[in-house]
Amino acid sequence: MPLSMAREGESNVIKKVGGKDETRRFLENLGFVVGSAVTVVAEMGGNLIVNVKESRIAIGKDMANKIMV
């Protein structure tokens, strides 16, 4: 399922990062790599704040839909 559908506070493992090469590289540089744990901290209007690799990152719903957990 896409990261945008994950529940708040629930830890998930990234299975796949989709999108164009440029988008995938951008997300991987932020820490969204296959096999790493990601937790949704908060969801506001479709936008997410997530914990990934000891960092909190805010991403939009369109980006969250490209990350499969």
Coordinates of C-alpha atoms in Angstrom, one line a residue:
M1 CA 0.0 0.0 0.0
P2 CA 1.2 3.6 -0.5
L3 CA 2.7 5.4 2.5
S4 CA -0.2 7.9 2.3
M5 CA -2.5 5.2 3.6
A6 CA -0.3 4.1 6.6
R7 CA -1.7 4.8 10.1
E8 CA -0.1 7.4 12.4
G9 CA 2.4 5.9 14.8
E10 CA 2.6 2.6 13.0
S11 CA 6.1 1.5 11.8
N12 CA 6.3 0.2 8.2
V13 CA 9.1 -1.0 6.0
I14 CA 9.6 0.5 2.6
K15 CA 9.0 -2.1 -0.1
K16 CA 9.4 0.0 -3.3
V17 CA 10.0 3.6 -4.3
G18 CA 8.2 4.5 -7.6
G19 CA 8.2 7.4 -10.0
K20 CA 10.6 8.8 -12.5
D21 CA 14.4 8.4 -12.0
E22 CA 14.7 11.9 -10.8
T23 CA 11.9 11.5 -8.2
R24 CA 13.3 8.2 -7.0
R25 CA 16.8 9.7 -6.5
F26 CA 15.4 12.6 -4.6
L27 CA 13.4 10.4 -2.3
E28 CA 16.4 8.1 -1.8
N29 CA 18.6 11.1 -0.9
L30 CA 16.0 12.0 1.8
G31 CA 16.4 8.4 3.3
F32 CA 13.4 6.6 1.6
V33 CA 15.3 3.5 0.5
V34 CA 13.9 0.0 0.2
G35 CA 14.2 -2.0 3.4
S36 CA 14.3 1.0 5.8
A37 CA 11.7 1.7 8.5
V38 CA 9.3 4.6 8.2
T39 CA 6.7 5.9 10.7
V40 CA 4.0 8.4 10.0
V41 CA 4.1 11.0 12.8
A42 CA 1.2 13.2 11.6
E43 CA -1.2 13.7 8.7
M44 CA -2.6 17.1 7.8
G45 CA -4.7 17.6 4.7
G46 CA -3.1 14.7 2.9
N47 CA 0.5 15.9 3.7
L48 CA 2.6 13.7 6.0
I49 CA 5.3 14.2 8.6
V50 CA 7.3 11.0 8.8
N51 CA 10.2 9.6 10.7
V52 CA 12.8 7.9 8.5
K53 CA 16.4 7.2 9.4
E54 CA 16.3 9.3 12.7
S55 CA 14.9 12.3 10.8
R56 CA 11.5 14.0 10.5
I57 CA 10.5 14.8 7.0
A58 CA 7.4 16.5 5.6
I59 CA 6.2 15.2 2.2
G60 CA 3.2 15.9 0.1
K61 CA 0.5 13.3 -0.7
D62 CA 1.8 12.9 -4.3
M63 CA 5.2 11.9 -3.1
A64 CA 3.8 9.7 -0.4
N65 CA 1.8 7.8 -3.0
K66 CA 5.1 6.9 -4.8
I67 CA 6.4 5.1 -1.7
M68 CA 5.1 1.6 -1.1
V69 CA 5.1 0.0 2.3

